Short mmCIF file of C-alpha atoms in Angstrom, two decimals:
data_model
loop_
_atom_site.label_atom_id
_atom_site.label_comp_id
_atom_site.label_asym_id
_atom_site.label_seq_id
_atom_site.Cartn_x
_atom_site.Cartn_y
_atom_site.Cartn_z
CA UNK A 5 -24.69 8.35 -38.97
CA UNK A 6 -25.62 4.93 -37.60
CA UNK A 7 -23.34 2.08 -37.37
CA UNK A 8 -24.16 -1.27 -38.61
CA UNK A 9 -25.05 -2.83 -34.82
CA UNK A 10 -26.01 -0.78 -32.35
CA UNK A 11 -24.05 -1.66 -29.08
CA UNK A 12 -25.77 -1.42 -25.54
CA UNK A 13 -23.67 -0.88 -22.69
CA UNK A 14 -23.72 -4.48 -21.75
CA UNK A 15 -22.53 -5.71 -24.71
CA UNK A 16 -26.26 -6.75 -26.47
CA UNK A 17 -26.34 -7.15 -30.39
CA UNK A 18 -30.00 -5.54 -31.05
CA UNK A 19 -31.44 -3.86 -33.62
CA UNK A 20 -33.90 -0.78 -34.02
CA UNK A 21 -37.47 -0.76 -32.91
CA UNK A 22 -40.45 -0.60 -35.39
CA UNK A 23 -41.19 2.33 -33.61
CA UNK A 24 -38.51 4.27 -34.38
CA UNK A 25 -38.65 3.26 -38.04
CA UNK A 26 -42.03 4.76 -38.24
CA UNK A 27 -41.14 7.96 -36.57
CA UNK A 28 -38.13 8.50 -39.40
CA UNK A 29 -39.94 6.90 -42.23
CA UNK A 30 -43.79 8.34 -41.72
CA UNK A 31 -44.99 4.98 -42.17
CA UNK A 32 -47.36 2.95 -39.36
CA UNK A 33 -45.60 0.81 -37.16
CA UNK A 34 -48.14 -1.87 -38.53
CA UNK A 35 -47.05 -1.51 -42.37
CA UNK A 36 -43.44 -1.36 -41.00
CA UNK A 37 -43.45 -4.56 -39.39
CA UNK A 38 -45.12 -5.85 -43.22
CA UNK A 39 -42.85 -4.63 -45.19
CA UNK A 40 -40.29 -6.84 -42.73
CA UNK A 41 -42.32 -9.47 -43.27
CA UNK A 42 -42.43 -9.07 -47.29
CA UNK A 43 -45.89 -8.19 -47.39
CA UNK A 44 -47.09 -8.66 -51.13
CA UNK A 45 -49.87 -5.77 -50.60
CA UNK A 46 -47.66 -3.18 -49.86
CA UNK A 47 -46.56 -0.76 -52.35
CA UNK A 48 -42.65 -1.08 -53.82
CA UNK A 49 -42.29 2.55 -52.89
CA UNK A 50 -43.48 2.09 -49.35
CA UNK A 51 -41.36 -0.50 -48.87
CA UNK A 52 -38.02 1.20 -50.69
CA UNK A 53 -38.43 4.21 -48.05
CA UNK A 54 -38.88 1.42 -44.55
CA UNK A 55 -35.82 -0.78 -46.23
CA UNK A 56 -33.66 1.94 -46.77
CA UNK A 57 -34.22 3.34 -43.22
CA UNK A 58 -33.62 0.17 -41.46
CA UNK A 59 -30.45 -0.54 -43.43
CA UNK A 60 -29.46 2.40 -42.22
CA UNK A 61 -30.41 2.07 -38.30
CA UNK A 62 -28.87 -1.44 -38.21
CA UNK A 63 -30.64 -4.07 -40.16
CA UNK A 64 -28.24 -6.14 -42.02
CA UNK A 65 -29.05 -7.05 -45.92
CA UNK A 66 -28.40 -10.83 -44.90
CA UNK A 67 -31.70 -10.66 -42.40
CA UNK A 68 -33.72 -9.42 -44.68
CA UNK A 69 -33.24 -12.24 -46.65
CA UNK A 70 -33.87 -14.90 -44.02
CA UNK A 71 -29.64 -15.67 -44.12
CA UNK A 72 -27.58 -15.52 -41.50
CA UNK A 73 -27.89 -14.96 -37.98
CA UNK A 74 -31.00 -16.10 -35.78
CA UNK A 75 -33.05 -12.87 -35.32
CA UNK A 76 -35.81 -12.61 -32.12
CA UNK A 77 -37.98 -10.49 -30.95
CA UNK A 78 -38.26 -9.72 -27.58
CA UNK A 79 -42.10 -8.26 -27.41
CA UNK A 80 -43.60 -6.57 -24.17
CA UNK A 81 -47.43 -5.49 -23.02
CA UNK A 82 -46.99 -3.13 -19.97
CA UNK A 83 -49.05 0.01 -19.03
CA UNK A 84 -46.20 2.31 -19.43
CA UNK A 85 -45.27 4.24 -22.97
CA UNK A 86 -42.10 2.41 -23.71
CA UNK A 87 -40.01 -0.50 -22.47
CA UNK A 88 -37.44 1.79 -21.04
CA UNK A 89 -39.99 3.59 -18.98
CA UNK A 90 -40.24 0.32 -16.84
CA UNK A 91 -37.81 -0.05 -15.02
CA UNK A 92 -38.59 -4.14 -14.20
CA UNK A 93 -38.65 -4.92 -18.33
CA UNK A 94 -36.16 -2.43 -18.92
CA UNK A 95 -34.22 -4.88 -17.20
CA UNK A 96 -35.55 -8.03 -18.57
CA UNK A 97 -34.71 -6.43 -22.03
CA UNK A 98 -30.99 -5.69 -20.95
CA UNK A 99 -30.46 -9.30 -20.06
CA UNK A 100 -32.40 -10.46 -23.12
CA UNK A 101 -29.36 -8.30 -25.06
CA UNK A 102 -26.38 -9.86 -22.90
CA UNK A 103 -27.59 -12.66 -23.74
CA UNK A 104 -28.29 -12.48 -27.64
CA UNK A 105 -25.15 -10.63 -28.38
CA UNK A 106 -22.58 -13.03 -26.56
CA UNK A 107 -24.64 -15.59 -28.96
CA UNK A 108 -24.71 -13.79 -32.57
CA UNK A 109 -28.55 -13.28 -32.02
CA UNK A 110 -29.97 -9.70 -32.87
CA UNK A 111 -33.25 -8.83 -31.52
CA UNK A 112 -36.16 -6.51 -32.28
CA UNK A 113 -37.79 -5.33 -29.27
CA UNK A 114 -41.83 -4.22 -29.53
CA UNK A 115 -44.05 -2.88 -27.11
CA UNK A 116 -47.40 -2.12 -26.78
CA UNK A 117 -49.68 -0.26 -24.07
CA UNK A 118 -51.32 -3.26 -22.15
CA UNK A 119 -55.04 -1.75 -22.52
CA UNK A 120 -54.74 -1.69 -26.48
CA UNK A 121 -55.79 -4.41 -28.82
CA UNK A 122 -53.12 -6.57 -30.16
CA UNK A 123 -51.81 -6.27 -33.75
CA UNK A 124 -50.89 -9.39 -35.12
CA UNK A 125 -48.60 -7.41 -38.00
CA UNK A 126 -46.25 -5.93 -35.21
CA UNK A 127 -44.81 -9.40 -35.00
CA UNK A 128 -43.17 -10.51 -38.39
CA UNK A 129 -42.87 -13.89 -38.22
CA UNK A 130 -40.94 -14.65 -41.56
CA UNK A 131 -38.17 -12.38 -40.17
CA UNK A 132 -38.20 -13.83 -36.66
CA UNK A 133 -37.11 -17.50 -35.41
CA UNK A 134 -38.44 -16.78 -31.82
CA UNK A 135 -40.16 -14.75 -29.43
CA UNK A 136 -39.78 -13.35 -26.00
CA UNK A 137 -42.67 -12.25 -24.66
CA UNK A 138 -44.08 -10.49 -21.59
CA UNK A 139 -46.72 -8.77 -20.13
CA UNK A 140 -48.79 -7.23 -17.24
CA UNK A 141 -51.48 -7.79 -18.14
CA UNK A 142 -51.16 -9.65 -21.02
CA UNK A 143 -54.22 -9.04 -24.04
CA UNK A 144 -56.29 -11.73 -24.53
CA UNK A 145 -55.65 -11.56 -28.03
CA UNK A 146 -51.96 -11.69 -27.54
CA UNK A 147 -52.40 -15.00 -25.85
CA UNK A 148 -54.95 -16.41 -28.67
CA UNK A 149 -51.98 -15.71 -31.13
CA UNK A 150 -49.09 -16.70 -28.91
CA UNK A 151 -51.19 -20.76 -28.55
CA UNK A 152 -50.91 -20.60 -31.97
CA UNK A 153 -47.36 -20.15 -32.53
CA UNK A 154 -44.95 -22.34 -34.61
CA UNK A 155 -41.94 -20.93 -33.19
CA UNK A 156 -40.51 -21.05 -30.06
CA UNK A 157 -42.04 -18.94 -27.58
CA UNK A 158 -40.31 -18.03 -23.81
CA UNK A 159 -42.67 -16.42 -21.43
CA UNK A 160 -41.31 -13.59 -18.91
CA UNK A 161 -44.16 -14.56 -16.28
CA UNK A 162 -47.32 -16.66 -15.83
CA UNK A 163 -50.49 -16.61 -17.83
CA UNK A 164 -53.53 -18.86 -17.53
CA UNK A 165 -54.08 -20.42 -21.19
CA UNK A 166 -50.36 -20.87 -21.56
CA UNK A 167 -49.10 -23.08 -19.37
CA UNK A 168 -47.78 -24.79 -22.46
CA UNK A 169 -45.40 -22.45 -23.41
CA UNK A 170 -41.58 -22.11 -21.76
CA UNK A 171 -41.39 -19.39 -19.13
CA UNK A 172 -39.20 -18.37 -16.84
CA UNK A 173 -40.55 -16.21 -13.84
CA UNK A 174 -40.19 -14.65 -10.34
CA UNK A 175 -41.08 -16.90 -7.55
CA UNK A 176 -43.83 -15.03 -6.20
CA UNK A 177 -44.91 -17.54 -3.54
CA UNK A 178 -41.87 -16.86 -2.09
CA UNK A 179 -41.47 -13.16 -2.34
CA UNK A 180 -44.96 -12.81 -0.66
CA UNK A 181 -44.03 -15.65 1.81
CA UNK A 182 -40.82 -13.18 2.73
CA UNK A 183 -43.25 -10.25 3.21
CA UNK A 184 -45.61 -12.12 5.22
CA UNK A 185 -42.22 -13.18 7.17
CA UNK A 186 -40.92 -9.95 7.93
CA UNK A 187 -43.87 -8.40 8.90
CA UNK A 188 -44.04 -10.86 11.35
CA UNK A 189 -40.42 -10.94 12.66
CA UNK A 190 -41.34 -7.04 13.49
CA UNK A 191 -44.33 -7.99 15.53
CA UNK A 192 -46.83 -5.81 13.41
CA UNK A 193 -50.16 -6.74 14.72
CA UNK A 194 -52.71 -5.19 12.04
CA UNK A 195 -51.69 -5.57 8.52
CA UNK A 196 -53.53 -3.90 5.22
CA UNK A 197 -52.77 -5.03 1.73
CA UNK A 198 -52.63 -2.52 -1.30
CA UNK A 199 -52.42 -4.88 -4.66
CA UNK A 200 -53.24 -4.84 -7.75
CA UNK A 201 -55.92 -6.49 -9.63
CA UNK A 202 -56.28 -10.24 -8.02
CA UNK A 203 -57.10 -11.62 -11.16
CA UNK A 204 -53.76 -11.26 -12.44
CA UNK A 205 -51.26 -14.17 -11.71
CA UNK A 206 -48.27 -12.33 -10.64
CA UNK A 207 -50.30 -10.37 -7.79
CA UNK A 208 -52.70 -13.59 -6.56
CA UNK A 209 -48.96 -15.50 -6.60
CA UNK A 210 -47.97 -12.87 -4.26
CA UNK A 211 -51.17 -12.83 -1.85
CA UNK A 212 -50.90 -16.95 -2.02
CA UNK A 213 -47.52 -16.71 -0.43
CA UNK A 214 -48.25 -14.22 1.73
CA UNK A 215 -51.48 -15.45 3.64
CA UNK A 216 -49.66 -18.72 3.45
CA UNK A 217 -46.95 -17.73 5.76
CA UNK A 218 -49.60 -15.49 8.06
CA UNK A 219 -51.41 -19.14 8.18
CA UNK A 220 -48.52 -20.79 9.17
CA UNK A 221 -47.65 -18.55 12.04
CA UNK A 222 -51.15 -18.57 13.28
CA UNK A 223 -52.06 -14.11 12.42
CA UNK A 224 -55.30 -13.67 13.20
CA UNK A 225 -56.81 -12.80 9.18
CA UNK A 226 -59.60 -10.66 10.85
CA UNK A 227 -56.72 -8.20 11.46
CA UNK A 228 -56.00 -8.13 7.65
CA UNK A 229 -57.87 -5.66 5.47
CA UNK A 230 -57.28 -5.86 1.42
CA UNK A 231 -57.45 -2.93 -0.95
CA UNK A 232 -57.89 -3.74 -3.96
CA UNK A 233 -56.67 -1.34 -7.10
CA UNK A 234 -57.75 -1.30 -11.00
CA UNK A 235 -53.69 -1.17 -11.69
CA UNK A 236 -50.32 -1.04 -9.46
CA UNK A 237 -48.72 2.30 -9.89
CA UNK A 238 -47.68 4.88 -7.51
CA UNK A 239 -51.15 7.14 -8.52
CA UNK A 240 -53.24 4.01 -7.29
CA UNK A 241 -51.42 3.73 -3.82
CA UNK A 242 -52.33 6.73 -2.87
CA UNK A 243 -55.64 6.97 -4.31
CA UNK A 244 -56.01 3.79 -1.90
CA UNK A 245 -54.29 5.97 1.10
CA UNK A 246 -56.49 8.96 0.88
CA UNK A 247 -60.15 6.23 0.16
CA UNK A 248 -59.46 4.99 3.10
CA UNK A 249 -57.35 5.62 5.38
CA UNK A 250 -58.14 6.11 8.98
CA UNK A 251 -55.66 6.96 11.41
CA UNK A 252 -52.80 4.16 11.87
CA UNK A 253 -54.12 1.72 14.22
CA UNK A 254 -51.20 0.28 17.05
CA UNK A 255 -48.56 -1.70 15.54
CA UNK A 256 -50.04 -1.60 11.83
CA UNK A 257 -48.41 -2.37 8.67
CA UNK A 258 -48.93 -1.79 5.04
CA UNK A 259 -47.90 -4.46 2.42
CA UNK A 260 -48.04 -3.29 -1.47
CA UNK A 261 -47.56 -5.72 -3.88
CA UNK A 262 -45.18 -3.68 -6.35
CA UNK A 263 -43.06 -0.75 -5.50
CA UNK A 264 -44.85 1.44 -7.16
CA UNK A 265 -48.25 1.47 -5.13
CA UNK A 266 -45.66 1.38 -2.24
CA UNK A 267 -44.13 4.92 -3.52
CA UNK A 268 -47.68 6.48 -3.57
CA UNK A 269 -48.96 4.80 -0.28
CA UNK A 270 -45.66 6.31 1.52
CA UNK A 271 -46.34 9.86 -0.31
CA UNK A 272 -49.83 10.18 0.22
CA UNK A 273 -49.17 9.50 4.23
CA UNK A 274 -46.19 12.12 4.13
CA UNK A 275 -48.57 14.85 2.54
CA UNK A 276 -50.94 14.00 5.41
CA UNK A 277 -47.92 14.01 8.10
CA UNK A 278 -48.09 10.32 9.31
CA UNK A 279 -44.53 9.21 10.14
CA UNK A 280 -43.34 5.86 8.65
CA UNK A 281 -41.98 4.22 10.21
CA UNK A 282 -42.82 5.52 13.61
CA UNK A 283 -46.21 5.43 13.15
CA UNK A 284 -47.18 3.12 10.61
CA UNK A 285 -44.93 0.64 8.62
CA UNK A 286 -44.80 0.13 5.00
CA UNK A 287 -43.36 -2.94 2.52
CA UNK A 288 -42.96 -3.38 -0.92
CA UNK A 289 -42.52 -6.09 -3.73
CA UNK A 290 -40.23 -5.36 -6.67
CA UNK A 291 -36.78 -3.77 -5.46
CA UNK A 292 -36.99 -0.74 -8.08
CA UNK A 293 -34.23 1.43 -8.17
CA UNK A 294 -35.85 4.45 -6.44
CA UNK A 295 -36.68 2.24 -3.36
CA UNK A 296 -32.84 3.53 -2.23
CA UNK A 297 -33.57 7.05 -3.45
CA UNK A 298 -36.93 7.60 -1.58
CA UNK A 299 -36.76 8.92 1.96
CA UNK A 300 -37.31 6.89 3.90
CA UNK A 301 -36.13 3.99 1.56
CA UNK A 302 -38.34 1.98 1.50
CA UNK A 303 -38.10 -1.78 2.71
CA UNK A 304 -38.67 -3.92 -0.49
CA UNK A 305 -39.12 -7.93 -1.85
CA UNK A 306 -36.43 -7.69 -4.23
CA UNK A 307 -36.63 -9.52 -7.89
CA UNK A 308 -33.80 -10.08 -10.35
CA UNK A 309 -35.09 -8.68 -13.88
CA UNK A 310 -31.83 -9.15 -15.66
CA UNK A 311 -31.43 -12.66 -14.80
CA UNK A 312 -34.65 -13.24 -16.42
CA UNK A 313 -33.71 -11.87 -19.38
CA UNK A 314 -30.36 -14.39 -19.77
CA UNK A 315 -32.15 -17.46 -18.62
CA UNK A 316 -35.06 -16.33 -20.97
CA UNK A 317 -32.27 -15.90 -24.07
CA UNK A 318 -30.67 -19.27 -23.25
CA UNK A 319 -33.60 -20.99 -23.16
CA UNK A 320 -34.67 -19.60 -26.65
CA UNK A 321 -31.62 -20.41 -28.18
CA UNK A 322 -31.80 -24.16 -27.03
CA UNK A 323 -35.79 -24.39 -28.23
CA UNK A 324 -35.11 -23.05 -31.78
CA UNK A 325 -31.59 -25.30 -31.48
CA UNK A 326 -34.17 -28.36 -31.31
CA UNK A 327 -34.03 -28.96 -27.27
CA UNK A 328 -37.46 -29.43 -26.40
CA UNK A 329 -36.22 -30.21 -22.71
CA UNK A 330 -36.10 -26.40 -22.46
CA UNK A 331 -39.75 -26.31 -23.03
CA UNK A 332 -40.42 -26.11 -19.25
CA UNK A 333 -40.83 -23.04 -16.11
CA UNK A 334 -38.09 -21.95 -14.40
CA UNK A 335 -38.43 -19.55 -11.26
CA UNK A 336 -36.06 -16.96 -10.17
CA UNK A 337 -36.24 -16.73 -6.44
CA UNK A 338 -36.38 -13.09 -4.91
CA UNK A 339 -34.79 -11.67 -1.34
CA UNK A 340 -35.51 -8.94 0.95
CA UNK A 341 -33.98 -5.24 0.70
CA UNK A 342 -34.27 -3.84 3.62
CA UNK A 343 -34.69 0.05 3.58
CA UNK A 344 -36.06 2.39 6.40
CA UNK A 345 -39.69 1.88 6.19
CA UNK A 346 -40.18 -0.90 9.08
CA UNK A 347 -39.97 -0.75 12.79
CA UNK A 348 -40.85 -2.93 14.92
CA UNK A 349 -39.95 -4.88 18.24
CA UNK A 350 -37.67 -7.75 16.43
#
């Protein structure tokens, strides 16, 4: 039995995926999301069988009808299988419902795998007033559409093409400047980088701020070797570790731009019985949950996913409210965790 809104333990007003309408209905996500968006070619039986599951998981008659409270979507392009299987959006999404239920807003969430094509029917824009939407990376296609929009739009992160769009995002200058900074405060003298591809913004933001602060403090950049990966989880750190890894030079360091190529980079030295941080020192760029779990925990850039998602919310609400001075970038600035995975002499 399903009540009429589904409560989140933070108190977010939200309302069932397409996904899981599909899964109870038998019906593709795609002709779920048109039968929300009253889809003339779909057939009246079709869409008796998706209406009366989503009345029953949550969707009030009054949205259906365009009446009532504002309905968003919060919409997310990330390699992982689900929203709640990454644990940086998974966060967004929570302050994205804090944020819409202490307003009256409900909110559909979507996701897709960031390698597929995008579906413009997973969006239904005569149900929704406005759109949350993030990605790593984000589909080309997904941008062409999102240029296009009439409704307000709020970016989680930065993406060449639409710099005219709100967005709210991590300061990654400055979380790679902090890297760069502690690295340096330890006195590591050879450094290699582990990122992920440096065509996407969010890891040539963090390389920016990081060679910027090596620059400033005059590290010699031949002593700097950069790996480059196809993608930024933990199976690509230590792909990296065992491609090339020699043995740890004097003093050396390993910076990974997310947490996840961090968590691979540290396992894939363990299995070959390097000691961190004894022997070589390792940094990462996210603050994930496991970076306290790991042994050692791991010493971490931290970001603040959940105060994206209520900034990104608020500023929503004030674009489809009429407040086009919302219609700007705001950055979240990040700080360092320190864990167990840096030693130096400070």
């Amino acid at each position: 039995m399903h009540d009429l809104h589904r409560i989140d333990e933070l108190g977010g007003l939200f309302l069932p995926t397409l996904r899981e309408i599909s899964e109870i209905t038998g019906v593709a996500i795609s002709t779920v999301s048109r039968v929300l968006n009253n889809d003339s070619r779909i057939s009246e039986a079709t869409k008796k069988k998706v209406l009366r599951v989503a009345k029953k998981l949550g969707y009030p008659g009054e949205i259906s009808s365009g009446r009532g409270s504002k309905v968003v979507m919060f919409f997310v392009s990330n390699p992982h299988k689900s929203i709640e299987s990454d644990e940086f959006f998974s966060g967004v999404q929570r302050g994205i419902l804090r944020g819409a239920g202490s307003s009256d807003i409900h909110c559909l969430v979507q996701s897709i795998r960031s390698k597929k094509s995008f579906d413009e029917s997973l969006i239904p824009l005569d149900l929704v007033e406005g759109l949350i939407v993030g990605g790593i990376p984000m589909p080309d296609d997904l941008k062409t559409f999102l240029s296009a929009m009439k409704i307000p739009v709020v970016l989680i992160g930065k993406y060449s093409g639409l710099e005219n769009l709100a967005s709210v995002n991590n300061d990654n200058v400055r979380g790679g400047y902090l890297a760069a900074n502690e690295i340096i405060r330890y006195n590591y003298s050879t450094v290699t980088v582990i990122t992920g591809p440096r065509n996407v913004s969010t890891f040539a933001d963090r390389l920016e701020g990081f060679f910027k602060c090596l620059s400033e403090n005059s590290f010699p950049t031949e002593r700097v070797k950069i790996i480059e990966c196809n993608s930024f989880e933990e199976r690509d750190g230590r792909m990296a570790i065992e491609r090339h890894l020699r043995t740890p030079g004097n003093r050396e360091v390993i910076f990974c731009t997310t947490d996840w190529l961090a968590k691979g980079v540290i396992e894939a030295l363990q299995d070959r019985k390097v000691s961190i941080p004894s022997e070589i020192g390792v940094i990462g760029f996210g603050g994930l949950d496991f970076c306290k779990m790991t042994s050692p925990r791991i010493t971490t850039v931290a970001l603040n996913p959940y105060l994206l998602g209520r900034i990104a919310v608020t500023m929503l609400q004030e674009l489809m409210e009429g407040n086009s001075e919302s219609k700007g970038v705001v950055f979240v600035e990040p700080f360092l965790m320190e864990g167990e995975t840096l030693r130096g002499e400070k």
